[in-house]
Short mmCIF file of C-alpha atoms in Angstrom, two decimals:
data_model
loop_
_atom_site.label_atom_id
_atom_site.label_comp_id
_atom_site.label_asym_id
_atom_site.label_seq_id
_atom_site.Cartn_x
_atom_site.Cartn_y
_atom_site.Cartn_z
CA UNK A 1 118.26 132.10 160.08
CA UNK A 2 114.76 131.41 161.40
CA UNK A 3 113.40 129.57 158.36
CA UNK A 4 110.00 128.87 159.95
CA UNK A 5 109.52 132.49 160.85
CA UNK A 6 110.57 133.49 157.34
CA UNK A 7 108.05 131.27 155.49
CA UNK A 8 105.26 132.25 157.89
CA UNK A 9 105.47 135.87 156.73
CA UNK A 10 104.04 134.98 153.30
CA UNK A 11 100.36 134.63 152.38
CA UNK A 12 101.04 132.28 149.45
CA UNK A 13 102.58 128.77 149.55
CA UNK A 14 106.24 129.12 150.55
CA UNK A 15 109.02 126.71 151.52
CA UNK A 16 112.74 126.89 152.13
CA UNK A 17 114.71 124.32 150.17
CA UNK A 18 118.21 123.09 150.94
CA UNK A 19 120.30 122.18 147.91
CA UNK A 20 123.33 119.97 148.31
CA UNK A 21 126.40 121.36 146.59
CA UNK A 22 127.65 119.23 143.71
CA UNK A 23 129.69 119.80 140.56
CA UNK A 24 129.56 120.68 136.86
CA UNK A 25 126.15 122.33 136.91
CA UNK A 26 124.39 119.68 138.97
CA UNK A 27 123.21 119.43 142.54
CA UNK A 28 122.80 116.66 145.07
CA UNK A 29 119.85 116.13 147.39
CA UNK A 30 117.12 118.76 147.57
CA UNK A 31 115.15 118.83 150.80
CA UNK A 32 112.18 120.83 152.05
CA UNK A 33 113.58 122.37 155.22
CA UNK A 34 110.55 124.37 156.39
CA UNK A 35 107.21 125.43 154.91
CA UNK A 36 104.21 127.53 155.88
CA UNK A 37 100.73 126.18 156.57
CA UNK A 38 99.45 127.19 153.12
CA UNK A 39 102.20 125.19 151.42
CA UNK A 40 101.51 122.11 153.55
CA UNK A 41 97.78 122.35 152.90
CA UNK A 42 98.32 122.57 149.13
CA UNK A 43 100.82 119.71 149.05
CA UNK A 44 99.04 117.41 151.48
CA UNK A 45 99.59 117.67 155.25
CA UNK A 46 99.54 113.91 155.82
CA UNK A 47 102.48 113.32 153.50
CA UNK A 48 104.59 116.27 154.57
CA UNK A 49 107.35 116.51 157.17
CA UNK A 50 110.20 118.98 157.56
CA UNK A 51 113.48 117.88 156.06
CA UNK A 52 111.93 115.44 153.58
CA UNK A 53 113.37 114.91 150.11
CA UNK A 54 111.30 116.93 147.64
CA UNK A 55 110.74 113.87 145.41
CA UNK A 56 108.95 112.13 148.28
CA UNK A 57 106.27 114.80 147.97
CA UNK A 58 106.18 115.47 144.22
CA UNK A 59 107.59 113.60 141.19
CA UNK A 60 111.32 113.97 140.63
CA UNK A 61 111.95 116.53 137.88
CA UNK A 62 115.34 117.38 136.37
CA UNK A 63 114.11 120.79 135.24
CA UNK A 64 113.02 121.74 138.75
CA UNK A 65 116.37 120.53 140.09
CA UNK A 66 118.15 122.71 137.57
CA UNK A 67 116.11 125.71 138.75
CA UNK A 68 117.02 124.95 142.38
CA UNK A 69 120.70 124.66 141.47
CA UNK A 70 120.68 128.00 139.66
CA UNK A 71 118.84 129.73 142.47
CA UNK A 72 120.49 128.30 145.59
CA UNK A 73 124.02 127.75 144.34
CA UNK A 74 124.40 130.26 141.49
CA UNK A 75 122.37 132.87 143.41
CA UNK A 76 119.90 133.69 140.65
CA UNK A 77 116.23 134.52 140.94
CA UNK A 78 114.29 131.99 138.87
CA UNK A 79 110.72 132.28 137.59
CA UNK A 80 108.52 130.20 135.31
CA UNK A 81 104.85 129.79 134.46
CA UNK A 82 104.34 126.28 133.17
CA UNK A 83 101.72 123.57 132.74
CA UNK A 84 102.40 120.83 135.28
CA UNK A 85 101.34 117.44 133.90
CA UNK A 86 101.38 115.69 137.25
CA UNK A 87 98.50 117.79 138.61
CA UNK A 88 97.08 119.02 135.28
CA UNK A 89 97.36 122.66 136.32
CA UNK A 90 99.42 125.74 135.55
CA UNK A 91 102.15 126.56 138.07
CA UNK A 92 103.56 130.03 138.61
CA UNK A 93 106.83 129.29 140.43
CA UNK A 94 109.52 131.57 141.81
CA UNK A 95 112.81 130.67 143.51
CA UNK A 96 114.87 133.29 145.38
CA UNK A 97 118.41 132.59 146.70
CA UNK A 98 118.96 132.88 150.47
CA UNK A 99 122.30 134.08 151.85
CA UNK A 100 122.78 131.46 154.58
CA UNK A 101 124.99 128.77 153.10
CA UNK A 102 127.23 126.32 154.89
CA UNK A 103 130.04 124.22 153.47
CA UNK A 104 127.76 121.60 152.00
CA UNK A 105 124.33 123.17 151.58
CA UNK A 106 122.86 126.21 149.85
CA UNK A 107 119.33 127.50 150.32
CA UNK A 108 116.53 129.14 148.36
CA UNK A 109 112.94 130.17 148.99
CA UNK A 110 110.32 128.48 146.81
CA UNK A 111 106.94 130.08 146.06
CA UNK A 112 104.14 128.78 143.86
CA UNK A 113 100.59 129.57 142.82
CA UNK A 114 98.30 127.31 140.80
CA UNK A 115 95.70 128.10 138.14
CA UNK A 116 93.56 125.46 136.44
CA UNK A 117 93.43 127.40 133.20
CA UNK A 118 96.26 129.39 131.58
CA UNK A 119 96.36 133.00 132.75
CA UNK A 120 97.19 135.46 129.96
CA UNK A 121 98.66 138.01 132.36
CA UNK A 122 100.99 135.43 133.89
CA UNK A 123 102.00 134.08 130.48
CA UNK A 124 102.88 137.61 129.39
CA UNK A 125 105.15 138.02 132.41
CA UNK A 126 108.13 136.49 130.62
CA UNK A 127 111.27 137.85 129.02
CA UNK A 128 110.87 140.23 126.08
CA UNK A 129 112.53 137.75 123.70
CA UNK A 130 110.31 134.90 124.85
CA UNK A 131 107.17 137.06 124.67
CA UNK A 132 108.06 138.06 121.11
CA UNK A 133 108.53 134.40 120.14
CA UNK A 134 105.22 133.38 121.75
CA UNK A 135 103.29 136.13 119.97
CA UNK A 136 104.89 135.14 116.68
CA UNK A 137 104.00 131.49 117.33
CA UNK A 138 100.35 132.37 117.92
CA UNK A 139 100.24 134.48 114.76
CA UNK A 140 101.98 131.81 112.66
CA UNK A 141 99.55 129.11 113.76
CA UNK A 142 96.41 131.20 113.35
CA UNK A 143 97.11 133.34 110.28
CA UNK A 144 98.41 130.71 107.88
CA UNK A 145 95.86 129.18 105.52
CA UNK A 146 98.00 126.04 105.34
CA UNK A 147 98.46 124.39 108.75
CA UNK A 148 101.89 122.97 107.90
CA UNK A 149 103.12 126.42 106.81
CA UNK A 150 102.37 127.67 110.32
CA UNK A 151 104.10 124.68 111.92
CA UNK A 152 107.15 125.16 109.69
CA UNK A 153 107.51 128.77 110.84
CA UNK A 154 107.31 127.73 114.49
CA UNK A 155 109.94 125.01 114.04
CA UNK A 156 112.23 127.37 112.12
CA UNK A 157 111.94 129.98 114.90
CA UNK A 158 112.74 127.37 117.57
CA UNK A 159 115.77 126.25 115.60
CA UNK A 160 116.99 129.81 115.22
CA UNK A 161 116.51 130.79 118.87
CA UNK A 162 117.97 127.56 120.25
CA UNK A 163 120.80 127.44 117.70
CA UNK A 164 120.02 123.72 117.48
CA UNK A 165 121.31 121.31 114.88
CA UNK A 166 117.87 119.75 114.57
CA UNK A 167 114.38 120.81 115.62
CA UNK A 168 111.11 119.15 114.71
CA UNK A 169 107.48 118.67 115.68
CA UNK A 170 106.04 115.18 115.44
CA UNK A 171 102.64 113.68 116.22
CA UNK A 172 101.55 110.23 117.41
CA UNK A 173 98.82 108.00 116.07
CA UNK A 174 98.35 105.40 118.77
CA UNK A 175 95.75 103.48 116.79
CA UNK A 176 98.01 102.85 113.80
CA UNK A 177 101.20 102.96 115.93
CA UNK A 178 102.82 105.51 113.64
CA UNK A 179 104.54 108.83 114.08
CA UNK A 180 104.43 111.72 111.65
CA UNK A 181 107.08 114.42 111.47
CA UNK A 182 105.04 117.52 110.69
CA UNK A 183 108.16 119.56 109.97
CA UNK A 184 111.88 119.41 110.72
CA UNK A 185 114.58 122.04 110.43
CA UNK A 186 118.22 121.03 110.04
CA UNK A 187 121.16 123.36 110.46
CA UNK A 188 123.72 122.84 107.70
CA UNK A 189 126.25 121.35 107.51
CA UNK A 190 125.10 118.96 110.26
CA UNK A 191 124.01 116.33 107.77
CA UNK A 192 124.26 113.46 110.23
CA UNK A 193 121.58 115.13 112.36
CA UNK A 194 119.13 114.91 109.46
CA UNK A 195 119.05 111.15 110.04
CA UNK A 196 117.70 111.57 113.57
CA UNK A 197 114.09 112.17 112.57
CA UNK A 198 114.25 109.15 110.25
CA UNK A 199 115.59 106.99 113.07
CA UNK A 200 112.82 107.95 115.51
CA UNK A 201 110.48 104.96 115.39
CA UNK A 202 107.10 104.72 117.09
CA UNK A 203 108.55 102.16 119.50
CA UNK A 204 111.31 104.60 120.46
CA UNK A 205 108.91 107.51 120.92
CA UNK A 206 106.73 105.35 123.16
CA UNK A 207 109.65 105.11 125.61
CA UNK A 208 109.69 108.90 126.01
CA UNK A 209 106.40 108.90 127.91
CA UNK A 210 107.77 106.51 130.52
CA UNK A 211 110.98 108.55 130.71
CA UNK A 212 108.93 111.71 131.25
CA UNK A 213 106.91 110.24 134.09
CA UNK A 214 104.97 113.21 135.43
CA UNK A 215 107.62 115.72 134.39
CA UNK A 216 106.91 118.43 131.85
CA UNK A 217 109.85 117.74 129.58
CA UNK A 218 113.04 115.73 129.12
CA UNK A 219 116.26 117.72 129.18
CA UNK A 220 119.74 116.42 128.49
CA UNK A 221 122.25 119.24 128.70
CA UNK A 222 125.60 117.51 129.25
CA UNK A 223 127.47 114.24 129.59
CA UNK A 224 126.26 113.76 133.17
CA UNK A 225 122.63 113.87 132.00
CA UNK A 226 123.48 111.58 129.10
CA UNK A 227 124.93 108.96 131.46
CA UNK A 228 121.79 109.18 133.60
CA UNK A 229 119.69 108.60 130.49
CA UNK A 230 121.70 105.46 129.73
CA UNK A 231 120.30 103.99 132.97
CA UNK A 232 116.74 105.27 132.53
CA UNK A 233 116.23 104.64 128.79
CA UNK A 234 119.08 102.60 127.26
CA UNK A 235 117.27 102.21 123.92
CA UNK A 236 117.06 105.96 123.40
CA UNK A 237 120.55 106.50 124.80
CA UNK A 238 121.93 104.17 122.14
CA UNK A 239 120.07 106.10 119.43
CA UNK A 240 121.41 109.43 120.69
CA UNK A 241 124.95 108.14 120.82
CA UNK A 242 124.67 106.72 117.31
CA UNK A 243 123.87 110.16 115.91
CA UNK A 244 126.36 112.08 118.08
CA UNK A 245 123.68 113.95 120.01
CA UNK A 246 125.10 115.89 122.97
CA UNK A 247 122.01 117.75 124.20
CA UNK A 248 118.25 117.29 123.83
CA UNK A 249 114.96 118.88 124.84
CA UNK A 250 111.82 116.79 124.32
CA UNK A 251 108.57 118.49 125.30
CA UNK A 252 105.20 116.71 125.03
CA UNK A 253 102.22 118.13 123.16
CA UNK A 254 99.02 117.50 125.09
CA UNK A 255 95.32 117.16 124.41
CA UNK A 256 93.15 116.61 127.49
CA UNK A 257 96.42 115.95 129.36
CA UNK A 258 97.23 113.05 127.00
CA UNK A 259 100.33 113.12 124.81
CA UNK A 260 99.57 113.60 121.10
CA UNK A 261 103.08 114.51 119.96
CA UNK A 262 106.39 116.13 120.86
CA UNK A 263 108.64 119.09 120.17
CA UNK A 264 112.16 117.70 119.74
CA UNK A 265 115.38 119.72 119.55
CA UNK A 266 118.93 118.40 119.64
CA UNK A 267 122.42 119.85 120.02
CA UNK A 268 121.13 123.23 121.16
CA UNK A 269 123.00 126.12 122.79
CA UNK A 270 122.97 125.00 126.43
CA UNK A 271 123.81 128.53 127.62
CA UNK A 272 120.24 129.41 126.63
CA UNK A 273 118.73 126.55 128.62
CA UNK A 274 116.62 128.61 131.03
CA UNK A 275 115.15 130.73 128.25
CA UNK A 276 114.56 127.66 126.09
CA UNK A 277 112.69 125.79 128.83
CA UNK A 278 110.36 128.73 129.27
CA UNK A 279 109.96 129.20 125.54
CA UNK A 280 109.43 125.54 124.57
CA UNK A 281 106.85 124.91 127.28
CA UNK A 282 104.76 127.93 126.31
CA UNK A 283 105.13 127.24 122.59
CA UNK A 284 104.02 123.65 123.26
CA UNK A 285 100.75 124.92 124.71
CA UNK A 286 99.90 126.88 121.55
CA UNK A 287 101.12 124.13 119.21
CA UNK A 288 99.10 121.50 121.10
CA UNK A 289 95.94 123.60 120.76
CA UNK A 290 96.59 124.15 117.05
CA UNK A 291 97.19 120.44 116.37
CA UNK A 292 94.10 119.44 118.35
CA UNK A 293 91.98 121.98 116.47
CA UNK A 294 93.46 120.89 113.14
CA UNK A 295 92.68 117.28 114.07
CA UNK A 296 89.04 118.16 114.71
CA UNK A 297 88.79 119.88 111.33
CA UNK A 298 90.41 116.91 109.59
CA UNK A 299 88.07 114.58 111.46
CA UNK A 300 85.06 116.54 110.23
CA UNK A 301 86.47 116.51 106.71
CA UNK A 302 86.98 112.76 106.94
CA UNK A 303 83.43 112.19 108.16
CA UNK A 304 82.06 114.23 105.26
CA UNK A 305 84.26 112.74 102.54
CA UNK A 306 85.08 109.17 103.61
CA UNK A 307 82.94 106.07 103.25
CA UNK A 308 83.04 104.75 106.81
CA UNK A 309 82.44 101.11 105.80
CA UNK A 310 85.18 100.69 103.19
CA UNK A 311 87.63 103.48 104.00
CA UNK A 312 87.66 104.88 100.46
CA UNK A 313 86.27 108.30 99.54
CA UNK A 314 82.49 108.67 99.33
CA UNK A 315 80.15 110.11 96.69
CA UNK A 316 80.25 113.55 98.27
CA UNK A 317 84.05 113.64 97.91
CA UNK A 318 83.77 112.45 94.30
CA UNK A 319 81.25 115.13 93.39
CA UNK A 320 83.41 117.86 94.95
CA UNK A 321 86.45 116.56 93.10
CA UNK A 322 84.68 116.41 89.76
CA UNK A 323 83.23 119.90 90.26
CA UNK A 324 86.70 121.27 90.96
CA UNK A 325 87.93 119.82 87.65
CA UNK A 326 84.94 121.11 85.71
CA UNK A 327 85.16 124.64 87.15
CA UNK A 328 88.91 124.80 86.67
CA UNK A 329 89.64 125.15 90.38
CA UNK A 330 91.91 122.13 90.01
CA UNK A 331 93.69 120.75 86.96
CA UNK A 332 93.36 117.06 86.19
CA UNK A 333 96.73 115.74 85.15
CA UNK A 334 96.62 114.28 81.64
CA UNK A 335 96.35 111.72 80.23
CA UNK A 336 93.90 110.24 82.71
CA UNK A 337 91.75 107.15 83.04
CA UNK A 338 88.36 106.48 84.63
CA UNK A 339 87.02 103.11 85.78
CA UNK A 340 83.53 102.18 86.96
CA UNK A 341 83.32 98.88 88.90
CA UNK A 342 80.10 97.37 90.25
CA UNK A 343 79.92 94.29 92.50
CA UNK A 344 77.98 91.44 90.93
CA UNK A 345 75.55 89.55 93.20
CA UNK A 346 75.65 91.92 96.18
CA UNK A 347 71.84 92.04 96.43
CA UNK A 348 71.74 88.23 96.43
CA UNK A 349 74.34 88.05 99.22
CA UNK A 350 72.38 90.55 101.31
CA UNK A 351 69.18 88.58 100.83
CA UNK A 352 70.63 85.08 101.39
CA UNK A 353 73.28 85.73 104.05
CA UNK A 354 72.35 89.09 105.57
CA UNK A 355 73.70 92.60 105.24
CA UNK A 356 76.70 91.85 107.46
CA UNK A 357 77.92 89.44 104.76
CA UNK A 358 77.22 92.09 102.14
CA UNK A 359 79.31 94.56 104.14
CA UNK A 360 82.20 92.08 104.18
CA UNK A 361 81.95 91.77 100.40
CA UNK A 362 82.04 95.56 100.01
CA UNK A 363 85.15 95.78 102.21
CA UNK A 364 86.87 93.06 100.17
CA UNK A 365 86.06 94.92 96.96
CA UNK A 366 87.56 98.12 98.39
CA UNK A 367 90.71 96.29 99.51
CA UNK A 368 91.09 94.80 96.03
CA UNK A 369 90.86 98.24 94.44
CA UNK A 370 93.29 99.76 96.93
CA UNK A 371 95.82 96.99 96.28
CA UNK A 372 95.86 97.79 92.54
CA UNK A 373 95.25 101.56 92.48
CA UNK A 374 97.53 102.46 95.39
CA UNK A 375 98.29 106.04 94.36
CA UNK A 376 94.99 106.74 92.59
CA UNK A 377 91.60 108.10 93.64
CA UNK A 378 89.00 105.53 94.70
CA UNK A 379 85.39 106.45 95.48
CA UNK A 380 82.35 104.44 96.54
CA UNK A 381 79.77 106.25 94.42
CA UNK A 382 76.70 104.18 95.41
CA UNK A 383 75.69 100.95 97.13
CA UNK A 384 77.69 98.45 95.07
CA UNK A 385 79.50 100.83 92.72
CA UNK A 386 83.03 102.22 92.84
CA UNK A 387 84.68 104.86 90.66
CA UNK A 388 88.44 105.10 90.17
CA UNK A 389 90.18 108.15 88.71
CA UNK A 390 93.75 107.53 87.51
CA UNK A 391 95.45 110.89 86.78
CA UNK A 392 98.66 111.32 84.79
CA UNK A 393 98.87 107.77 83.44
CA UNK A 394 100.09 106.37 80.14
CA UNK A 395 97.75 104.11 78.20
CA UNK A 396 100.09 101.20 78.85
CA UNK A 397 100.06 101.70 82.64
CA UNK A 398 96.31 102.27 82.71
CA UNK A 399 95.65 99.13 80.67
CA UNK A 400 97.97 97.10 82.89
CA UNK A 401 96.05 98.10 86.03
CA UNK A 402 92.70 97.59 84.30
CA UNK A 403 93.65 94.08 83.12
CA UNK A 404 94.88 93.15 86.60
CA UNK A 405 91.57 94.27 88.06
CA UNK A 406 89.61 92.23 85.51
CA UNK A 407 91.74 89.15 86.12
CA UNK A 408 91.28 89.37 89.88
CA UNK A 409 87.52 90.05 89.76
CA UNK A 410 86.21 87.52 87.25
CA UNK A 411 83.24 85.24 88.02
CA UNK A 412 85.24 82.66 89.97
CA UNK A 413 86.95 85.29 92.14
CA UNK A 414 86.12 86.19 95.73
CA UNK A 415 84.91 89.57 94.48
CA UNK A 416 83.19 89.60 91.10
CA UNK A 417 82.96 92.97 89.29
CA UNK A 418 81.38 94.38 86.18
CA UNK A 419 83.86 96.94 84.83
CA UNK A 420 83.76 99.87 82.41
CA UNK A 421 86.60 102.22 81.55
CA UNK A 422 87.84 105.13 79.46
CA UNK A 423 91.36 106.50 78.90
CA UNK A 424 91.54 110.14 77.78
CA UNK A 425 94.53 111.90 76.25
CA UNK A 426 92.56 114.52 74.29
CA UNK A 427 91.07 116.95 76.81
CA UNK A 428 89.99 117.37 80.44
CA UNK A 429 86.37 116.43 79.86
CA UNK A 430 86.12 114.03 82.76
CA UNK A 431 82.32 113.97 82.68
CA UNK A 432 82.40 112.50 79.18
CA UNK A 433 84.93 109.88 80.26
CA UNK A 434 82.79 108.99 83.25
CA UNK A 435 79.73 108.63 81.00
CA UNK A 436 81.63 106.30 78.66
CA UNK A 437 82.93 104.17 81.53
CA UNK A 438 79.50 104.03 83.15
CA UNK A 439 77.81 102.92 79.92
CA UNK A 440 80.40 100.18 79.40
CA UNK A 441 80.00 98.97 82.97
CA UNK A 442 76.19 98.93 82.56
CA UNK A 443 76.52 96.79 79.43
CA UNK A 444 79.00 94.44 81.13
CA UNK A 445 76.61 93.96 84.03
CA UNK A 446 73.70 93.18 81.70
CA UNK A 447 75.91 90.67 79.90
CA UNK A 448 76.96 89.10 83.20
CA UNK A 449 73.39 88.46 84.32
CA UNK A 450 72.45 87.06 80.93
CA UNK A 451 75.27 84.56 81.26
CA UNK A 452 74.51 83.76 84.92
CA UNK A 453 70.75 83.66 85.11
CA UNK A 454 70.93 81.55 88.26
CA UNK A 455 71.74 84.80 90.10
CA UNK A 456 68.93 87.23 90.74
CA UNK A 457 69.37 90.12 88.40
CA UNK A 458 69.63 93.50 90.01
CA UNK A 459 66.43 95.49 89.41
CA UNK A 460 68.13 98.73 88.44
CA UNK A 461 71.25 98.47 86.32
CA UNK A 462 72.94 101.74 87.11
#
C-alpha cells in the first residue's frame, strides 16, 4: 500500500502507524511509518523522520498504546476527545484500522485536530451512555446546594458504571502536604478495599504525578501493567498489592494545568475500559472546574470570616454566628459556655517593641486558645480581645478548660490574659452570657492594672 499517497489525500494531520504484534492485550513497538505535511508541521518538522518510534516525538502514553492496539490489531475504529496535559490543549483523535498486515506488524491511520478550549460539539460526539453520564455529572455539580452532595453523586455514578470495588475523588493541599478524600464509594462486600483510601498518604499521591509524566491518566488493567508499575513506582505497587488491587484508573484533576486532585477507581470492569477512559477524562474536566470554583468561593468566605493574622475567626464571623443563634437559623447546643479573653499589656508591647512584636504576642495568644479549645469556636473580636464559644459542654468540662486557660495565662506567663466567663444551662440567650462574660473580663482587667501599675493602663477598658 502506498502509505505516503494515502496520508497526502487528507487535509488534516494524518499519519500511518505500525503496531508490533504482541500478546494478552498489549502491543510492542509503535512507529510512525508515514505522515502528511500538516502532521509534520504540527508535530515539529525538525524532530520528525519516517519510521521513528512515536515516543521519540511525543511522551509515551499507555492509553494511546491501548488505542493503537485496539485499532491496528483488533481492527476497531477508535475515537476520543480528551485534554492533553503535555500540550495543554484538547485533542480530537481518531484511529482507523488498515487492512495491510504482515506477520509481525499491523497498521492503522491516525488523525488528530487540536482546540485550545473545549468544544461542546466535539464533547457531545460521544457514546449515548457516556453523554448521559456527562450531562448528569454537570447537573449534579451545578444543581446541588451542598458541594459534597454533588461530588457524592458523581462518585456513585462512576462506581456504578465502572462496576468498581472502590471509587473516590480526592484533593491535594500542597501547602499543608495533606490530601482530602471528598467522597468514596465502596462496593460491598469488598471490605478490604475500604482501607485503600485510608492508606493513600500525601507522600504516595505525590508519586502519581511523576508516574503520570505528561500522560492524561494512569491505567492498570492487568498483571502485565501491574508488573510494569512495579518498575516505575515500586512504592505504589507495594500498596496496590497489599490491598489486592488488580486494576486501577487514576485521572488528575487540573486547575491552570496544575494537578489539584485525582479521580481514583480500583478493581473495575476492564471490559469497559474504552468507555471508562472516555467517561473519566470528560468527567474530570467538569469536576476540576467545580472544585476550582468551590475553592474560590471558600477562599472568599475565608477572607471575609478569618482573622488573617491569627488564623482564628474574625469579628464578622462572630456577629454572623451570633445572629444565626438569635434568629433561630441555627440552634446552639446546650449547655454552652462563653469566654472573653483580653491580652494584658499589648499596647505597651506595641509602643516599646513595635507592632511586629505585638503581632507575635497576638499569634501566641491565638495558639494558646487553639491548644485548649480544639473543637470549640474561637474569634478575635477586636484588637486584643478574643471570644470563645463552647457549645454542648458540661459545667465540669467547661470549668476544666477555663482553669487551664487561667493557669497558662497568669501574669508570669508568656501570654497574660484577663478572662471573663459564663456557663449557661437555662436557655439559649447567648447575648446575655456574652454580656456577663464581658463584664467579668472588664473587671478582671481593671483589677490587673491596679495590681500592676508599672504597666501603662489601657485607655479604654472594653
